[in-house]
Amino acid sequence: MILKDRLKNMAARSPWLYRINAGSCNGCDVELATTALIPRYDVERLGCRYCGSPKHADIVLITGPLTTMVRDKVIRVYDEIPHPKVTVAVGICPISGGVFRDSHSVRGTLDEVIPVDINVPGCPPRPQAILEGVAKAMEIWKTRI
Amino acid sequence: MLTIFKLMWRNLVQGPSTEPFPFGETTTPERLRGKVAVDAKACTGCEVCISVCAGGALRQEERADGSGKDFYVWHNTCAFCGLCQEYCPTGAIRLTTDWSTVHLNQDKYTYREQVFIAHASCEQCSARMPRMPHGTIETIYGRTNPHLDTLYRLCPQCRREKAAIQLGANFHE
């Protein structure tokens, strides 16, 4: 039991982030890049870094209103991410459809398709709000290991 | 060669430019457009904000007992565009500098602002009617007098009757 706890603590150290653009206008993606690349915000202080492959990811950040064209691709990529994973919806689009709600190419919200854990609404949210969301996602991620 | 020493010296003196957030404080610009807040005392329920809202984040619902309106702001579809603040005739709806919007997905539909806008009742016939704040009367007429204030405490029907009686009295003189 003690060994298990110790292993759990050792494992929960540096979750890697993976970013899925589900038809976003790129506004939220710019903010996500800002949190990672600009020293003022610097998401790597939390131990996070963006990775290029879904197979290495722990925390998924999804932007965009989930258009019908990208819907199946998002599900395919999401299924490639190993458990335990935490999903963060960044921006108002994946949460409610935002200003694209009821448009011809948006069928529903993100949480109808894949399980979402944390919402960070905003159009786009501030880098600080995204950092707060990532910090909260890390807490949830640690309970799932 | 010298520039690198200059840079190194500057970095040594200034310290890191990284904000301590989320472990410490962060700065918020004064004019940041954040979450929407509604001042229930100044709102008349005219629904201009609803017609200009780009994301469809606002909703007003009349209560069944006619006592007033429920005003809902659903933050999860608000684009922080500020159109509601721009067009609000009484300045009741405004964007705060509160940018902290993180919440769990199970609170998705409860993460909203809810205020109650009470209707006023007519002084003569006690019929329910939308309230007219003092500030709005000032905006319309430039300055107010007690006569105008009493006129706006009546419902449209009673107001019309009173105005007609006054007009008649002036006519006879």
mmCIF file with all atom_site columns, C-alpha atoms in Angstrom, chain A residues 39-42 45-46 92 94-99 101 109 111 116-126 128-129 131-133 135-136 140, chain B residues 17-23 26-29 32 54-57 74-80 99-109 111:
data_model
loop_
_atom_site.group_PDB
_atom_site.id
_atom_site.type_symbol
_atom_site.label_atom_id
_atom_site.label_alt_id
_atom_site.label_comp_id
_atom_site.label_asym_id
_atom_site.label_entity_id
_atom_site.label_seq_id
_atom_site.pdbx_PDB_ins_code
_atom_site.Cartn_x
_atom_site.Cartn_y
_atom_site.Cartn_z
_atom_site.occupancy
_atom_site.B_iso_or_equiv
_atom_site.pdbx_formal_charge
_atom_site.auth_seq_id
_atom_site.auth_comp_id
_atom_site.auth_asym_id
_atom_site.auth_atom_id
_atom_site.pdbx_PDB_model_num
ATOM 1  C CA . PRO A 1 39  ? 8.136   33.871 -20.247 1.00 0.00 ? 39  PRO A CA 1
ATOM 2  C CA . ARG A 1 40  ? 5.591   36.086 -18.500 1.00 0.00 ? 40  ARG A CA 1
ATOM 3  C CA . TYR A 1 41  ? 3.115   33.181 -18.154 1.00 0.00 ? 41  TYR A CA 1
ATOM 4  C CA . ASP A 1 42  ? 5.329   30.110 -18.696 1.00 0.00 ? 42  ASP A CA 1
ATOM 5  C CA . ARG A 1 45  ? 6.746   26.088 -14.313 1.00 0.00 ? 45  ARG A CA 1
ATOM 6  C CA . LEU A 1 46  ? 3.902   23.687 -13.508 1.00 0.00 ? 46  LEU A CA 1
ATOM 7  C CA . ILE A 1 92  ? -16.751 29.299 -25.076 1.00 0.00 ? 92  ILE A CA 1
ATOM 8  C CA . PRO A 1 94  ? -16.427 23.807 -27.160 1.00 0.00 ? 94  PRO A CA 1
ATOM 9  C CA . ILE A 1 95  ? -18.528 24.481 -24.054 1.00 0.00 ? 95  ILE A CA 1
ATOM 10 C CA . SER A 1 96  ? -21.668 25.916 -25.591 1.00 0.00 ? 96  SER A CA 1
ATOM 11 C CA . GLY A 1 97  ? -20.966 26.599 -29.256 1.00 0.00 ? 97  GLY A CA 1
ATOM 12 C CA . GLY A 1 98  ? -20.392 30.243 -28.415 1.00 0.00 ? 98  GLY A CA 1
ATOM 13 C CA . VAL A 1 99  ? -21.085 32.650 -31.252 1.00 0.00 ? 99  VAL A CA 1
ATOM 14 C CA . ARG A 1 101 ? -24.039 27.944 -31.858 1.00 0.00 ? 101 ARG A CA 1
ATOM 15 C CA . THR A 1 109 ? -21.302 20.810 -27.828 1.00 0.00 ? 109 THR A CA 1
ATOM 16 C CA . ASP A 1 111 ? -19.361 17.247 -23.855 1.00 0.00 ? 111 ASP A CA 1
ATOM 17 C CA . VAL A 1 116 ? -15.088 16.994 -20.445 1.00 0.00 ? 116 VAL A CA 1
ATOM 18 C CA . ASP A 1 117 ? -13.730 17.709 -16.951 1.00 0.00 ? 117 ASP A CA 1
ATOM 19 C CA . ILE A 1 118 ? -12.980 21.408 -16.828 1.00 0.00 ? 118 ILE A CA 1
ATOM 20 C CA . ASN A 1 119 ? -14.367 24.414 -18.654 1.00 0.00 ? 119 ASN A CA 1
ATOM 21 C CA . VAL A 1 120 ? -12.414 27.612 -19.188 1.00 0.00 ? 120 VAL A CA 1
ATOM 22 C CA . PRO A 1 121 ? -14.893 29.978 -20.857 1.00 0.00 ? 121 PRO A CA 1
ATOM 23 C CA . GLY A 1 122 ? -13.777 33.167 -22.543 1.00 0.00 ? 122 GLY A CA 1
ATOM 24 C CA . CYS A 1 123 ? -13.436 34.476 -26.053 1.00 0.00 ? 123 CYS A CA 1
ATOM 25 C CA . PRO A 1 124 ? -10.540 33.903 -25.703 1.00 0.00 ? 124 PRO A CA 1
ATOM 26 C CA . PRO A 1 125 ? -9.808  33.291 -22.011 1.00 0.00 ? 125 PRO A CA 1
ATOM 27 C CA . ARG A 1 126 ? -6.865  35.156 -20.511 1.00 0.00 ? 126 ARG A CA 1
ATOM 28 C CA . GLN A 1 128 ? -3.928  33.417 -16.522 1.00 0.00 ? 128 GLN A CA 1
ATOM 29 C CA . ALA A 1 129 ? -7.350  31.760 -16.742 1.00 0.00 ? 129 ALA A CA 1
ATOM 30 C CA . LEU A 1 131 ? -3.031  28.544 -16.332 1.00 0.00 ? 131 LEU A CA 1
ATOM 31 C CA . GLU A 1 132 ? -5.665  28.286 -13.602 1.00 0.00 ? 132 GLU A CA 1
ATOM 32 C CA . GLY A 1 133 ? -7.492  25.656 -15.667 1.00 0.00 ? 133 GLY A CA 1
ATOM 33 C CA . ALA A 1 135 ? -3.525  23.819 -12.476 1.00 0.00 ? 135 ALA A CA 1
ATOM 34 C CA . LYS A 1 136 ? -7.008  22.526 -11.683 1.00 0.00 ? 136 LYS A CA 1
ATOM 35 C CA . ILE A 1 140 ? -7.897  16.082 -11.016 1.00 0.00 ? 140 ILE A CA 1
ATOM 36 C CA . SER B 2 17  ? 9.730   38.690 -15.821 1.00 0.00 ? 17  SER B CA 1
ATOM 37 C CA . THR B 2 18  ? 7.529   35.670 -15.150 1.00 0.00 ? 18  THR B CA 1
ATOM 38 C CA . GLU B 2 19  ? 4.395   36.407 -13.158 1.00 0.00 ? 19  GLU B CA 1
ATOM 39 C CA . PRO B 2 20  ? 4.110   34.314 -9.989  1.00 0.00 ? 20  PRO B CA 1
ATOM 40 C CA . PHE B 2 21  ? 0.523   33.297 -10.894 1.00 0.00 ? 21  PHE B CA 1
ATOM 41 C CA . PRO B 2 22  ? -0.947  30.662 -10.117 1.00 0.00 ? 22  PRO B CA 1
ATOM 42 C CA . PHE B 2 23  ? 1.284   30.547 -7.013  1.00 0.00 ? 23  PHE B CA 1
ATOM 43 C CA . THR B 2 26  ? -1.061  38.693 -11.048 1.00 0.00 ? 26  THR B CA 1
ATOM 44 C CA . THR B 2 27  ? -1.906  42.071 -12.525 1.00 0.00 ? 27  THR B CA 1
ATOM 45 C CA . THR B 2 28  ? -5.223  42.884 -14.155 1.00 0.00 ? 28  THR B CA 1
ATOM 46 C CA . PRO B 2 29  ? -5.591  45.842 -16.525 1.00 0.00 ? 29  PRO B CA 1
ATOM 47 C CA . LEU B 2 32  ? -10.079 44.401 -19.099 1.00 0.00 ? 32  LEU B CA 1
ATOM 48 C CA . ALA B 2 54  ? -23.620 38.187 -30.051 1.00 0.00 ? 54  ALA B CA 1
ATOM 49 C CA . GLY B 2 55  ? -23.354 34.940 -28.134 1.00 0.00 ? 55  GLY B CA 1
ATOM 50 C CA . GLY B 2 56  ? -26.915 34.753 -26.846 1.00 0.00 ? 56  GLY B CA 1
ATOM 51 C CA . ALA B 2 57  ? -25.719 34.770 -23.253 1.00 0.00 ? 57  ALA B CA 1
ATOM 52 C CA . TRP B 2 74  ? -24.738 32.520 -18.842 1.00 0.00 ? 74  TRP B CA 1
ATOM 53 C CA . HIS B 2 75  ? -20.972 33.084 -18.751 1.00 0.00 ? 75  HIS B CA 1
ATOM 54 C CA . ASN B 2 76  ? -20.325 29.984 -20.847 1.00 0.00 ? 76  ASN B CA 1
ATOM 55 C CA . THR B 2 77  ? -21.399 31.632 -24.081 1.00 0.00 ? 77  THR B CA 1
ATOM 56 C CA . CYS B 2 78  ? -20.432 35.244 -23.362 1.00 0.00 ? 78  CYS B CA 1
ATOM 57 C CA . ALA B 2 79  ? -17.741 36.502 -25.763 1.00 0.00 ? 79  ALA B CA 1
ATOM 58 C CA . PHE B 2 80  ? -16.810 39.528 -23.577 1.00 0.00 ? 80  PHE B CA 1
ATOM 59 C CA . TRP B 2 99  ? -11.377 37.024 -15.665 1.00 0.00 ? 99  TRP B CA 1
ATOM 60 C CA . SER B 2 100 ? -11.305 33.933 -13.462 1.00 0.00 ? 100 SER B CA 1
ATOM 61 C CA . THR B 2 101 ? -13.753 31.662 -15.260 1.00 0.00 ? 101 THR B CA 1
ATOM 62 C CA . VAL B 2 102 ? -12.518 28.145 -14.530 1.00 0.00 ? 102 VAL B CA 1
ATOM 63 C CA . HIS B 2 103 ? -15.151 25.683 -13.354 1.00 0.00 ? 103 HIS B CA 1
ATOM 64 C CA . LEU B 2 104 ? -15.964 21.995 -13.487 1.00 0.00 ? 104 LEU B CA 1
ATOM 65 C CA . ASN B 2 105 ? -18.067 20.686 -16.345 1.00 0.00 ? 105 ASN B CA 1
ATOM 66 C CA . GLN B 2 106 ? -20.794 19.509 -13.963 1.00 0.00 ? 106 GLN B CA 1
ATOM 67 C CA . ASP B 2 107 ? -21.390 23.174 -13.013 1.00 0.00 ? 107 ASP B CA 1
ATOM 68 C CA . LYS B 2 108 ? -21.737 24.126 -16.660 1.00 0.00 ? 108 LYS B CA 1
ATOM 69 C CA . TYR B 2 109 ? -25.347 25.256 -16.517 1.00 0.00 ? 109 TYR B CA 1
ATOM 70 C CA . TYR B 2 111 ? -22.239 28.818 -13.652 1.00 0.00 ? 111 TYR B CA 1
#
